Amino acid sequence: MSNVNIEIPTELRPVLEVVSEGDAYHIKCRYRDKSGRECGALFFNLSDAIRHLVTHDSKYRSFLRLVQT
């Protein structure tokens, strides 16, 4: 496997983590809903992961500035 080069902002580390799945690294959504269930969705890049987080809770909208080009 190649070295992981994904930097997750400190504020998002409670809800996003880098995981190894097979021969690739992904970003896993660890957001928990009101019943305590973890989402578990996997993403190849931080941009998609942050856009996904906004679907869970609009408080993550401010992080979209990190991924907008």
PDB file of N, CA, C and O in Angstrom:
ATOM      1  N   MET A   1       0.838  -1.190   0.000  1.00  0.00           N
ATOM      2  CA  MET A   1       0.000   0.000   0.000  1.00  0.00           C
ATOM      3  C   MET A   1       0.870   1.234   0.000  1.00  0.00           C
ATOM      4  O   MET A   1       1.927   1.260   0.605  1.00  0.00           O
ATOM      5  N   SER A   2       0.396   2.259  -0.639  1.00  0.00           N
ATOM      6  CA  SER A   2       1.129   3.514  -0.664  1.00  0.00           C
ATOM      7  C   SER A   2       0.885   4.282   0.625  1.00  0.00           C
ATOM      8  O   SER A   2      -0.027   3.999   1.381  1.00  0.00           O
ATOM      9  N   ASN A   3       1.740   5.267   0.877  1.00  0.00           N
ATOM     10  CA  ASN A   3       1.569   6.090   2.073  1.00  0.00           C
ATOM     11  C   ASN A   3       0.294   6.892   1.974  1.00  0.00           C
ATOM     12  O   ASN A   3      -0.046   7.418   0.923  1.00  0.00           O
ATOM     13  N   VAL A   4      -0.405   7.006   3.080  1.00  0.00           N
ATOM     14  CA  VAL A   4      -1.634   7.771   3.119  1.00  0.00           C
ATOM     15  C   VAL A   4      -1.264   9.251   3.166  1.00  0.00           C
ATOM     16  O   VAL A   4      -0.362   9.655   3.872  1.00  0.00           O
ATOM     17  N   ASN A   5      -1.972  10.042   2.364  1.00  0.00           N
ATOM     18  CA  ASN A   5      -1.666  11.464   2.261  1.00  0.00           C
ATOM     19  C   ASN A   5      -2.932  12.280   2.444  1.00  0.00           C
ATOM     20  O   ASN A   5      -3.095  13.308   1.802  1.00  0.00           O
ATOM     21  N   ILE A   6      -3.825  11.834   3.306  1.00  0.00           N
ATOM     22  CA  ILE A   6      -5.096  12.508   3.516  1.00  0.00           C
ATOM     23  C   ILE A   6      -5.037  13.236   4.854  1.00  0.00           C
ATOM     24  O   ILE A   6      -4.804  12.617   5.888  1.00  0.00           O
ATOM     25  N   GLU A   7      -5.236  14.543   4.833  1.00  0.00           N
ATOM     26  CA  GLU A   7      -5.199  15.351   6.050  1.00  0.00           C
ATOM     27  C   GLU A   7      -6.622  15.773   6.412  1.00  0.00           C
ATOM     28  O   GLU A   7      -7.250  16.530   5.682  1.00  0.00           O
ATOM     29  N   ILE A   8      -7.120  15.267   7.516  1.00  0.00           N
ATOM     30  CA  ILE A   8      -8.456  15.625   7.984  1.00  0.00           C
ATOM     31  C   ILE A   8      -8.316  16.738   9.010  1.00  0.00           C
ATOM     32  O   ILE A   8      -7.533  16.609   9.955  1.00  0.00           O
ATOM     33  N   PRO A   9      -9.059  17.841   8.825  1.00  0.00           N
ATOM     34  CA  PRO A   9      -8.998  18.929   9.808  1.00  0.00           C
ATOM     35  C   PRO A   9      -9.332  18.419  11.213  1.00  0.00           C
ATOM     36  O   PRO A   9     -10.192  17.551  11.390  1.00  0.00           O
ATOM     37  N   THR A  10      -8.649  18.960  12.198  1.00  0.00           N
ATOM     38  CA  THR A  10      -8.811  18.529  13.587  1.00  0.00           C
ATOM     39  C   THR A  10     -10.267  18.511  14.026  1.00  0.00           C
ATOM     40  O   THR A  10     -10.716  17.571  14.691  1.00  0.00           O
ATOM     41  N   GLU A  11     -11.033  19.531  13.648  1.00  0.00           N
ATOM     42  CA  GLU A  11     -12.425  19.645  14.077  1.00  0.00           C
ATOM     43  C   GLU A  11     -13.301  18.535  13.515  1.00  0.00           C
ATOM     44  O   GLU A  11     -14.368  18.250  14.042  1.00  0.00           O
ATOM     45  N   LEU A  12     -12.867  17.912  12.410  1.00  0.00           N
ATOM     46  CA  LEU A  12     -13.670  16.866  11.776  1.00  0.00           C
ATOM     47  C   LEU A  12     -13.237  15.454  12.164  1.00  0.00           C
ATOM     48  O   LEU A  12     -13.903  14.483  11.809  1.00  0.00           O
ATOM     49  N   ARG A  13     -12.165  15.333  12.903  1.00  0.00           N
ATOM     50  CA  ARG A  13     -11.664  13.996  13.256  1.00  0.00           C
ATOM     51  C   ARG A  13     -12.629  13.158  14.090  1.00  0.00           C
ATOM     52  O   ARG A  13     -12.605  11.934  13.983  1.00  0.00           O
ATOM     53  N   PRO A  14     -13.506  13.773  14.898  1.00  0.00           N
ATOM     54  CA  PRO A  14     -14.478  12.929  15.601  1.00  0.00           C
ATOM     55  C   PRO A  14     -15.500  12.263  14.674  1.00  0.00           C
ATOM     56  O   PRO A  14     -16.093  11.250  15.033  1.00  0.00           O
ATOM     57  N   VAL A  15     -15.684  12.816  13.463  1.00  0.00           N
ATOM     58  CA  VAL A  15     -16.702  12.269  12.560  1.00  0.00           C
ATOM     59  C   VAL A  15     -16.134  11.714  11.253  1.00  0.00           C
ATOM     60  O   VAL A  15     -16.857  11.075  10.495  1.00  0.00           O
ATOM     61  N   LEU A  16     -14.858  11.933  10.991  1.00  0.00           N
ATOM     62  CA  LEU A  16     -14.215  11.383   9.798  1.00  0.00           C
ATOM     63  C   LEU A  16     -12.896  10.741  10.198  1.00  0.00           C
ATOM     64  O   LEU A  16     -12.160  11.282  11.022  1.00  0.00           O
ATOM     65  N   GLU A  17     -12.599   9.597   9.609  1.00  0.00           N
ATOM     66  CA  GLU A  17     -11.308   8.973   9.873  1.00  0.00           C
ATOM     67  C   GLU A  17     -10.783   8.305   8.604  1.00  0.00           C
ATOM     68  O   GLU A  17     -11.559   7.887   7.735  1.00  0.00           O
ATOM     69  N   VAL A  18      -9.473   8.214   8.509  1.00  0.00           N
ATOM     70  CA  VAL A  18      -8.842   7.530   7.379  1.00  0.00           C
ATOM     71  C   VAL A  18      -8.751   6.055   7.725  1.00  0.00           C
ATOM     72  O   VAL A  18      -8.278   5.678   8.803  1.00  0.00           O
ATOM     73  N   VAL A  19      -9.242   5.214   6.816  1.00  0.00           N
ATOM     74  CA  VAL A  19      -9.208   3.766   7.009  1.00  0.00           C
ATOM     75  C   VAL A  19      -8.620   3.091   5.778  1.00  0.00           C
ATOM     76  O   VAL A  19      -8.670   3.632   4.680  1.00  0.00           O
ATOM     77  N   SER A  20      -8.078   1.928   5.967  1.00  0.00           N
ATOM     78  CA  SER A  20      -7.556   1.133   4.874  1.00  0.00           C
ATOM     79  C   SER A  20      -8.576   0.050   4.537  1.00  0.00           C
ATOM     80  O   SER A  20      -8.975  -0.720   5.405  1.00  0.00           O
ATOM     81  N   GLU A  21      -9.012   0.035   3.304  1.00  0.00           N
ATOM     82  CA  GLU A  21      -9.954  -0.981   2.831  1.00  0.00           C
ATOM     83  C   GLU A  21      -9.311  -1.649   1.615  1.00  0.00           C
ATOM     84  O   GLU A  21      -9.156  -1.013   0.568  1.00  0.00           O
ATOM     85  N   GLY A  22      -8.917  -2.873   1.767  1.00  0.00           N
ATOM     86  CA  GLY A  22      -8.237  -3.543   0.665  1.00  0.00           C
ATOM     87  C   GLY A  22      -6.879  -2.902   0.441  1.00  0.00           C
ATOM     88  O   GLY A  22      -6.093  -2.756   1.364  1.00  0.00           O
ATOM     89  N   ASP A  23      -6.620  -2.476  -0.792  1.00  0.00           N
ATOM     90  CA  ASP A  23      -5.342  -1.849  -1.134  1.00  0.00           C
ATOM     91  C   ASP A  23      -5.441  -0.338  -1.235  1.00  0.00           C
ATOM     92  O   ASP A  23      -4.560   0.292  -1.810  1.00  0.00           O
ATOM     93  N   ALA A  24      -6.505   0.243  -0.713  1.00  0.00           N
ATOM     94  CA  ALA A  24      -6.688   1.693  -0.839  1.00  0.00           C
ATOM     95  C   ALA A  24      -7.081   2.316   0.494  1.00  0.00           C
ATOM     96  O   ALA A  24      -7.614   1.654   1.376  1.00  0.00           O
ATOM     97  N   TYR A  25      -6.795   3.598   0.594  1.00  0.00           N
ATOM     98  CA  TYR A  25      -7.224   4.358   1.761  1.00  0.00           C
ATOM     99  C   TYR A  25      -8.503   5.104   1.429  1.00  0.00           C
ATOM    100  O   TYR A  25      -8.692   5.570   0.302  1.00  0.00           O
ATOM    101  N   HIS A  26      -9.377   5.197   2.398  1.00  0.00           N
ATOM    102  CA  HIS A  26     -10.646   5.895   2.248  1.00  0.00           C
ATOM    103  C   HIS A  26     -10.864   6.776   3.470  1.00  0.00           C
ATOM    104  O   HIS A  26     -10.225   6.589   4.506  1.00  0.00           O
ATOM    105  N   ILE A  27     -11.818   7.666   3.356  1.00  0.00           N
ATOM    106  CA  ILE A  27     -12.263   8.445   4.500  1.00  0.00           C
ATOM    107  C   ILE A  27     -13.613   7.874   4.899  1.00  0.00           C
ATOM    108  O   ILE A  27     -14.517   7.767   4.079  1.00  0.00           O
ATOM    109  N   LYS A  28     -13.721   7.480   6.156  1.00  0.00           N
ATOM    110  CA  LYS A  28     -14.947   6.857   6.650  1.00  0.00           C
ATOM    111  C   LYS A  28     -15.737   7.875   7.465  1.00  0.00           C
ATOM    112  O   LYS A  28     -15.191   8.548   8.332  1.00  0.00           O
ATOM    113  N   CYS A  29     -17.032   7.947   7.206  1.00  0.00           N
ATOM    114  CA  CYS A  29     -17.921   8.807   7.971  1.00  0.00           C
ATOM    115  C   CYS A  29     -18.290   8.085   9.263  1.00  0.00           C
ATOM    116  O   CYS A  29     -18.860   7.005   9.239  1.00  0.00           O
ATOM    117  N   ARG A  30     -17.964   8.701  10.391  1.00  0.00           N
ATOM    118  CA  ARG A  30     -18.257   8.100  11.693  1.00  0.00           C
ATOM    119  C   ARG A  30     -19.381   8.854  12.397  1.00  0.00           C
ATOM    120  O   ARG A  30     -19.577   8.702  13.600  1.00  0.00           O
ATOM    121  N   TYR A  31     -20.113   9.652  11.632  1.00  0.00           N
ATOM    122  CA  TYR A  31     -21.228  10.407  12.206  1.00  0.00           C
ATOM    123  C   TYR A  31     -22.248   9.432  12.801  1.00  0.00           C
ATOM    124  O   TYR A  31     -22.571   8.423  12.194  1.00  0.00           O
ATOM    125  N   ARG A  32     -22.735   9.756  13.978  1.00  0.00           N
ATOM    126  CA  ARG A  32     -23.747   8.913  14.636  1.00  0.00           C
ATOM    127  C   ARG A  32     -25.067   9.667  14.687  1.00  0.00           C
ATOM    128  O   ARG A  32     -25.114  10.832  15.060  1.00  0.00           O
ATOM    129  N   ASP A  33     -26.133   8.970  14.299  1.00  0.00           N
ATOM    130  CA  ASP A  33     -27.453   9.602  14.327  1.00  0.00           C
ATOM    131  C   ASP A  33     -27.996   9.582  15.754  1.00  0.00           C
ATOM    132  O   ASP A  33     -27.324   9.138  16.689  1.00  0.00           O
ATOM    133  N   LYS A  34     -29.207  10.067  15.916  1.00  0.00           N
ATOM    134  CA  LYS A  34     -29.797  10.193  17.252  1.00  0.00           C
ATOM    135  C   LYS A  34     -29.934   8.849  17.964  1.00  0.00           C
ATOM    136  O   LYS A  34     -29.915   8.779  19.182  1.00  0.00           O
ATOM    137  N   SER A  35     -30.064   7.785  17.204  1.00  0.00           N
ATOM    138  CA  SER A  35     -30.179   6.464  17.826  1.00  0.00           C
ATOM    139  C   SER A  35     -28.813   5.827  18.098  1.00  0.00           C
ATOM    140  O   SER A  35     -28.731   4.735  18.632  1.00  0.00           O
ATOM    141  N   GLY A  36     -27.727   6.526  17.702  1.00  0.00           N
ATOM    142  CA  GLY A  36     -26.383   6.030  17.968  1.00  0.00           C
ATOM    143  C   GLY A  36     -25.763   5.202  16.866  1.00  0.00           C
ATOM    144  O   GLY A  36     -24.652   4.704  17.010  1.00  0.00           O
ATOM    145  N   ARG A  37     -26.487   5.041  15.749  1.00  0.00           N
ATOM    146  CA  ARG A  37     -25.940   4.259  14.633  1.00  0.00           C
ATOM    147  C   ARG A  37     -24.906   5.073  13.864  1.00  0.00           C
ATOM    148  O   ARG A  37     -25.139   6.228  13.533  1.00  0.00           O
ATOM    149  N   GLU A  38     -23.780   4.435  13.563  1.00  0.00           N
ATOM    150  CA  GLU A  38     -22.722   5.073  12.794  1.00  0.00           C
ATOM    151  C   GLU A  38     -23.023   4.960  11.305  1.00  0.00           C
ATOM    152  O   GLU A  38     -23.441   3.909  10.831  1.00  0.00           O
ATOM    153  N   CYS A  39     -22.786   6.036  10.566  1.00  0.00           N
ATOM    154  CA  CYS A  39     -23.060   6.057   9.126  1.00  0.00           C
ATOM    155  C   CYS A  39     -22.199   5.022   8.390  1.00  0.00           C
ATOM    156  O   CYS A  39     -22.717   4.132   7.755  1.00  0.00           O
ATOM    157  N   GLY A  40     -20.874   5.167   8.432  1.00  0.00           N
ATOM    158  CA  GLY A  40     -19.978   4.186   7.817  1.00  0.00           C
ATOM    159  C   GLY A  40     -19.697   4.368   6.338  1.00  0.00           C
ATOM    160  O   GLY A  40     -18.971   3.567   5.753  1.00  0.00           O
ATOM    161  N   ALA A  41     -20.245   5.414   5.713  1.00  0.00           N
ATOM    162  CA  ALA A  41     -19.990   5.637   4.285  1.00  0.00           C
ATOM    163  C   ALA A  41     -18.502   5.892   4.044  1.00  0.00           C
ATOM    164  O   ALA A  41     -17.825   6.507   4.868  1.00  0.00           O
ATOM    165  N   LEU A  42     -17.991   5.396   2.908  1.00  0.00           N
ATOM    166  CA  LEU A  42     -16.581   5.554   2.557  1.00  0.00           C
ATOM    167  C   LEU A  42     -16.427   6.504   1.376  1.00  0.00           C
ATOM    168  O   LEU A  42     -17.220   6.469   0.435  1.00  0.00           O
ATOM    169  N   PHE A  43     -15.359   7.302   1.424  1.00  0.00           N
ATOM    170  CA  PHE A  43     -15.092   8.280   0.373  1.00  0.00           C
ATOM    171  C   PHE A  43     -13.622   8.238   0.001  1.00  0.00           C
ATOM    172  O   PHE A  43     -12.763   7.960   0.832  1.00  0.00           O
ATOM    173  N   PHE A  44     -13.340   8.555  -1.265  1.00  0.00           N
ATOM    174  CA  PHE A  44     -11.961   8.586  -1.740  1.00  0.00           C
ATOM    175  C   PHE A  44     -11.281   9.912  -1.464  1.00  0.00           C
ATOM    176  O   PHE A  44     -10.060   9.993  -1.475  1.00  0.00           O
ATOM    177  N   ASN A  45     -12.072  10.970  -1.229  1.00  0.00           N
ATOM    178  CA  ASN A  45     -11.446  12.273  -1.011  1.00  0.00           C
ATOM    179  C   ASN A  45     -12.203  13.087   0.043  1.00  0.00           C
ATOM    180  O   ASN A  45     -13.378  12.847   0.310  1.00  0.00           O
ATOM    181  N   LEU A  46     -11.497  14.040   0.610  1.00  0.00           N
ATOM    182  CA  LEU A  46     -12.047  14.872   1.673  1.00  0.00           C
ATOM    183  C   LEU A  46     -13.197  15.731   1.176  1.00  0.00           C
ATOM    184  O   LEU A  46     -14.172  15.946   1.889  1.00  0.00           O
ATOM    185  N   SER A  47     -13.130  16.169  -0.033  1.00  0.00           N
ATOM    186  CA  SER A  47     -14.177  16.998  -0.624  1.00  0.00           C
ATOM    187  C   SER A  47     -15.535  16.296  -0.572  1.00  0.00           C
ATOM    188  O   SER A  47     -16.524  16.849  -0.087  1.00  0.00           O
ATOM    189  N   ASP A  48     -15.578  15.073  -1.043  1.00  0.00           N
ATOM    190  CA  ASP A  48     -16.833  14.317  -1.031  1.00  0.00           C
ATOM    191  C   ASP A  48     -17.291  14.009   0.397  1.00  0.00           C
ATOM    192  O   ASP A  48     -18.482  14.035   0.695  1.00  0.00           O
ATOM    193  N   ALA A  49     -16.335  13.724   1.279  1.00  0.00           N
ATOM    194  CA  ALA A  49     -16.683  13.406   2.660  1.00  0.00           C
ATOM    195  C   ALA A  49     -17.324  14.604   3.365  1.00  0.00           C
ATOM    196  O   ALA A  49     -18.309  14.451   4.090  1.00  0.00           O
ATOM    197  N   ILE A  50     -16.783  15.792   3.135  1.00  0.00           N
ATOM    198  CA  ILE A  50     -17.358  16.994   3.767  1.00  0.00           C
ATOM    199  C   ILE A  50     -18.732  17.297   3.194  1.00  0.00           C
ATOM    200  O   ILE A  50     -19.669  17.611   3.942  1.00  0.00           O
ATOM    201  N   ARG A  51     -18.886  17.169   1.888  1.00  0.00           N
ATOM    202  CA  ARG A  51     -20.215  17.382   1.290  1.00  0.00           C
ATOM    203  C   ARG A  51     -21.235  16.407   1.876  1.00  0.00           C
ATOM    204  O   ARG A  51     -22.382  16.752   2.120  1.00  0.00           O
ATOM    205  N   HIS A  52     -20.801  15.196   2.129  1.00  0.00           N
ATOM    206  CA  HIS A  52     -21.672  14.189   2.737  1.00  0.00           C
ATOM    207  C   HIS A  52     -22.038  14.573   4.172  1.00  0.00           C
ATOM    208  O   HIS A  52     -23.191  14.429   4.578  1.00  0.00           O
ATOM    209  N   LEU A  53     -21.067  15.047   4.943  1.00  0.00           N
ATOM    210  CA  LEU A  53     -21.334  15.434   6.332  1.00  0.00           C
ATOM    211  C   LEU A  53     -22.436  16.488   6.424  1.00  0.00           C
ATOM    212  O   LEU A  53     -23.242  16.471   7.349  1.00  0.00           O
ATOM    213  N   VAL A  54     -22.476  17.397   5.464  1.00  0.00           N
ATOM    214  CA  VAL A  54     -23.496  18.448   5.468  1.00  0.00           C
ATOM    215  C   VAL A  54     -24.891  17.841   5.364  1.00  0.00           C
ATOM    216  O   VAL A  54     -25.849  18.391   5.907  1.00  0.00           O
ATOM    217  N   THR A  55     -25.009  16.672   4.744  1.00  0.00           N
ATOM    218  CA  THR A  55     -26.324  16.027   4.651  1.00  0.00           C
ATOM    219  C   THR A  55     -26.778  15.511   6.010  1.00  0.00           C
ATOM    220  O   THR A  55     -27.970  15.343   6.235  1.00  0.00           O
ATOM    221  N   HIS A  56     -25.832  15.245   6.896  1.00  0.00           N
ATOM    222  CA  HIS A  56     -26.163  14.810   8.253  1.00  0.00           C
ATOM    223  C   HIS A  56     -26.518  15.997   9.140  1.00  0.00           C
ATOM    224  O   HIS A  56     -27.451  15.929   9.925  1.00  0.00           O
ATOM    225  N   ASP A  57     -25.711  17.067   9.041  1.00  0.00           N
ATOM    226  CA  ASP A  57     -25.877  18.208   9.947  1.00  0.00           C
ATOM    227  C   ASP A  57     -25.312  19.456   9.276  1.00  0.00           C
ATOM    228  O   ASP A  57     -24.146  19.478   8.882  1.00  0.00           O
ATOM    229  N   SER A  58     -26.134  20.485   9.181  1.00  0.00           N
ATOM    230  CA  SER A  58     -25.718  21.715   8.497  1.00  0.00           C
ATOM    231  C   SER A  58     -24.594  22.452   9.219  1.00  0.00           C
ATOM    232  O   SER A  58     -23.971  23.335   8.642  1.00  0.00           O
ATOM    233  N   LYS A  59     -24.289  22.081  10.457  1.00  0.00           N
ATOM    234  CA  LYS A  59     -23.196  22.755  11.164  1.00  0.00           C
ATOM    235  C   LYS A  59     -21.844  22.510  10.474  1.00  0.00           C
ATOM    236  O   LYS A  59     -20.896  23.255  10.685  1.00  0.00           O
ATOM    237  N   TYR A  60     -21.770  21.498   9.625  1.00  0.00           N
ATOM    238  CA  TYR A  60     -20.528  21.216   8.895  1.00  0.00           C
ATOM    239  C   TYR A  60     -20.405  22.040   7.618  1.00  0.00           C
ATOM    240  O   TYR A  60     -19.388  21.969   6.937  1.00  0.00           O
ATOM    241  N   ARG A  61     -21.416  22.823   7.303  1.00  0.00           N
ATOM    242  CA  ARG A  61     -21.416  23.626   6.083  1.00  0.00           C
ATOM    243  C   ARG A  61     -20.198  24.560   6.012  1.00  0.00           C
ATOM    244  O   ARG A  61     -19.652  24.800   4.943  1.00  0.00           O
ATOM    245  N   SER A  62     -19.756  25.065   7.144  1.00  0.00           N
ATOM    246  CA  SER A  62     -18.616  25.991   7.149  1.00  0.00           C
ATOM    247  C   SER A  62     -17.343  25.337   6.606  1.00  0.00           C
ATOM    248  O   SER A  62     -16.445  26.028   6.127  1.00  0.00           O
ATOM    249  N   PHE A  63     -17.259  24.019   6.652  1.00  0.00           N
ATOM    250  CA  PHE A  63     -16.079  23.323   6.146  1.00  0.00           C
ATOM    251  C   PHE A  63     -16.079  23.195   4.624  1.00  0.00           C
ATOM    252  O   PHE A  63     -15.066  22.818   4.041  1.00  0.00           O
ATOM    253  N   LEU A  64     -17.188  23.533   3.985  1.00  0.00           N
ATOM    254  CA  LEU A  64     -17.233  23.477   2.522  1.00  0.00           C
ATOM    255  C   LEU A  64     -16.215  24.432   1.906  1.00  0.00           C
ATOM    256  O   LEU A  64     -15.734  24.194   0.812  1.00  0.00           O
ATOM    257  N   ARG A  65     -15.877  25.490   2.627  1.00  0.00           N
ATOM    258  CA  ARG A  65     -14.885  26.444   2.110  1.00  0.00           C
ATOM    259  C   ARG A  65     -13.537  25.776   1.875  1.00  0.00           C
ATOM    260  O   ARG A  65     -12.740  26.193   1.045  1.00  0.00           O
ATOM    261  N   LEU A  66     -13.259  24.690   2.591  1.00  0.00           N
ATOM    262  CA  LEU A  66     -11.995  23.961   2.419  1.00  0.00           C
ATOM    263  C   LEU A  66     -11.935  23.213   1.102  1.00  0.00           C
ATOM    264  O   LEU A  66     -10.853  22.902   0.627  1.00  0.00           O
ATOM    265  N   VAL A  67     -13.086  22.908   0.525  1.00  0.00           N
ATOM    266  CA  VAL A  67     -13.102  22.054  -0.654  1.00  0.00           C
ATOM    267  C   VAL A  67     -13.590  22.772  -1.908  1.00  0.00           C
ATOM    268  O   VAL A  67     -13.520  22.209  -2.986  1.00  0.00           O
ATOM    269  N   GLN A  68     -14.088  23.981  -1.761  1.00  0.00           N
ATOM    270  CA  GLN A  68     -14.581  24.705  -2.935  1.00  0.00           C
ATOM    271  C   GLN A  68     -13.406  25.277  -3.719  1.00  0.00           C
ATOM    272  O   GLN A  68     -12.453  25.785  -3.145  1.00  0.00           O
ATOM    273  N   THR A  69     -13.519  25.181  -5.045  1.00  0.00           N
ATOM    274  CA  THR A  69     -12.456  25.701  -5.901  1.00  0.00           C
ATOM    275  C   THR A  69     -12.970  26.828  -6.759  1.00  0.00           C
ATOM    276  O   THR A  69     -14.125  27.000  -6.940  1.00  0.00           O
TER     277      THR A  69
END
